[in-house]
Coordinates of C-alpha atoms in Angstrom, one line a residue:
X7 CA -42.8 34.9 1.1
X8 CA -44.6 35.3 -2.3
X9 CA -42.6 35.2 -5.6
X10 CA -44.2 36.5 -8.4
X11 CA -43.2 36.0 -12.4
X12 CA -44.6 38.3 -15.4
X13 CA -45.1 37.4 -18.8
X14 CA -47.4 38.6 -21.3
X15 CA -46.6 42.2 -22.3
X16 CA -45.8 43.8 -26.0
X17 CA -46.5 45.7 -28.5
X18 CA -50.2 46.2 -29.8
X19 CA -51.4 48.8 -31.6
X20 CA -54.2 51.1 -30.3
X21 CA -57.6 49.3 -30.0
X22 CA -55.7 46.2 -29.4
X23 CA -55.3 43.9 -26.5
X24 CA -53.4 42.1 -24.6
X25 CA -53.1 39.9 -21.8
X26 CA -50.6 39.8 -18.6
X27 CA -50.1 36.4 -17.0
X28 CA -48.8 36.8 -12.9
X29 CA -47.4 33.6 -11.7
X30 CA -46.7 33.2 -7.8
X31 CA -44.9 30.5 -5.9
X32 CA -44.5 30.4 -1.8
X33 CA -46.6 30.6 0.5
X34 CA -49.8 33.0 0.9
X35 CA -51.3 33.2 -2.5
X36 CA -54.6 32.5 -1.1
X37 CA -54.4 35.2 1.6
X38 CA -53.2 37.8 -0.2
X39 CA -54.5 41.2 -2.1
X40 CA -53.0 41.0 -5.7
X41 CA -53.0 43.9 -7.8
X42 CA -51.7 45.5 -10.9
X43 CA -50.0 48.4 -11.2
X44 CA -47.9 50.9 -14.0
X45 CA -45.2 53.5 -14.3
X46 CA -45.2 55.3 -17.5
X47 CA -41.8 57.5 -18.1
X48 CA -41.9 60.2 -16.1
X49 CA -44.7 59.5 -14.2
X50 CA -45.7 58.0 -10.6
X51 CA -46.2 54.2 -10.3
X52 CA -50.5 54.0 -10.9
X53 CA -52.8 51.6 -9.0
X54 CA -55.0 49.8 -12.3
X55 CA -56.3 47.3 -11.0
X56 CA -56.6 45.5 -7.6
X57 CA -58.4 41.8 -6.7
X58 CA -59.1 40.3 -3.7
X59 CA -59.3 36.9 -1.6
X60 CA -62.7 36.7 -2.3
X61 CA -62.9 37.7 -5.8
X62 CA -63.6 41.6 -5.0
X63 CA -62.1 44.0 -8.2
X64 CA -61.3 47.3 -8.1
X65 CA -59.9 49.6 -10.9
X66 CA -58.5 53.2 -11.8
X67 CA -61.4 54.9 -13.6
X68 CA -59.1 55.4 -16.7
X69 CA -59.2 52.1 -17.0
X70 CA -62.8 51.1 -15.9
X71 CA -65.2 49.0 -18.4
X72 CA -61.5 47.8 -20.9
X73 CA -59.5 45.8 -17.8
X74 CA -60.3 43.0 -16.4
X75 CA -58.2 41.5 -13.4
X76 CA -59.0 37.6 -12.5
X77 CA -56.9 34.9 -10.5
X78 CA -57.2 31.6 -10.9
X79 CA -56.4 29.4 -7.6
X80 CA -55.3 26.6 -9.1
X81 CA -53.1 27.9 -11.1
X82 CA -51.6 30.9 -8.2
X83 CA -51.8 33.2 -11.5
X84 CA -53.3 36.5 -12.1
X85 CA -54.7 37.8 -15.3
X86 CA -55.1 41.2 -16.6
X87 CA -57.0 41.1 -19.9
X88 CA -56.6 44.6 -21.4
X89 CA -58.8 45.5 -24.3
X90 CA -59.5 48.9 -26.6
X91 CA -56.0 50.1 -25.2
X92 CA -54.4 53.1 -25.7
X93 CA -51.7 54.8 -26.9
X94 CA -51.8 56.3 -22.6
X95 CA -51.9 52.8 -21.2
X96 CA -48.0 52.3 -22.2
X97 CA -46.3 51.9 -19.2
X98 CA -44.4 48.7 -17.8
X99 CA -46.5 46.9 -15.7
X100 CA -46.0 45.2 -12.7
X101 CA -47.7 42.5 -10.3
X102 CA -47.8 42.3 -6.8
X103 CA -49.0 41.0 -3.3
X104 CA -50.3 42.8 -0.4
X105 CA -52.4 42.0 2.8
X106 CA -55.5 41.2 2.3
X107 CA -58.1 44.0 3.0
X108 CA -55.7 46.8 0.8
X109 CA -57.3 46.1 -2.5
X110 CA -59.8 49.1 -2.8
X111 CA -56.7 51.6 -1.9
X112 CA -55.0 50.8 -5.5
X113 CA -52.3 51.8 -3.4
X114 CA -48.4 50.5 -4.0
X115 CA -47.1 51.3 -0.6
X116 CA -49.4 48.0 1.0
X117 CA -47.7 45.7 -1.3
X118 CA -44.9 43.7 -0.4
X119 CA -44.1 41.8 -3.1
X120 CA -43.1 42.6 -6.9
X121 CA -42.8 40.7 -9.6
X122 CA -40.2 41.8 -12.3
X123 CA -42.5 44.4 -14.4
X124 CA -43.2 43.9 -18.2
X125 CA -43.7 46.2 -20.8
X126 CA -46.8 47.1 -22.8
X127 CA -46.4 49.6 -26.0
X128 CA -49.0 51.0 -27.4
X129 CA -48.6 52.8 -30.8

C-alpha cells in the first residue's frame, strides 16, 4: 500500500505559481506511475500531469510548456511546479499512484491510490 500526503496549494494570483509537494509512505514508491490530477466545480476529474519509474512525463496540452511534474527518490515526494497559471487552472488537486506503465493514459481510473487533494485559486 502507498499513502500519499498533499501540501502546497493556495491562492496566487494569475501569472503566478506555485508548487505542490506529494509525500508517500509504504511500500512501492519506486514501482509505481505517479500522477497529478484536478477537478474544477462542475467538471470531471482532469489528467495534468503524469511521471514515470523511469523519469518519463506526460501532460494535458492545456497545461504543456507551464507544469512541470518531478519525483525525487529519496525523498518518496512528487513535485508539481506550476508557473504562468491561470485563472482555468483552479481546481483542487490531487496526487496519486498507479501501476507502472499507465502514465501516458492521464487516466484516473489506473490509479489506486489518492492522496487527500488540495486546493489551488487562481484570481
Amino acid at each position: 500500500h502507498v499513502q500519499l500526503v498533499e501540501s502546497g496549494g493556495g491562492s496566487v494570483q494569475a501569472g503566478g505559481s506555485l508548487r505542490l509537494s506529494c509525500a508517500a509512505s509504504g511500500y512501492g514508491f519506486r514501482m509505481h506511475c505517479m500522477g497529478r490530477f484536478r477537478r474544477a466545480p462542475g467538471k470531471e476529474r482532469e489528467g495534468v500531469g503524469t511521471i514515470e519509474t523511469d523519469g518519463t512525463t506526460f501532460y494535458v496540452d492545456s497545461v504543456k510548456g507551464r507544469f512541470t511534474i518531478s519525483r525525487d527518490y529519496a525523498k518518496k515526494t512528487v513535485f508539481l511546479e506550476m508557473n504562468s497559471l491561470k485563472p482555468e487552472d483552479t481546481a483542487m488537486y490531487y496526487c496519486a499512484a498507479g501501476p507502472t506503465g499507465s502514465c501516458y493514459r492521464l487516466r484516473a481510473t489506473d490509479y489506486g491510490y489518492w492522496g487527500q487533494g488540495t486546493q489551488v485559486t487562481v484570481s
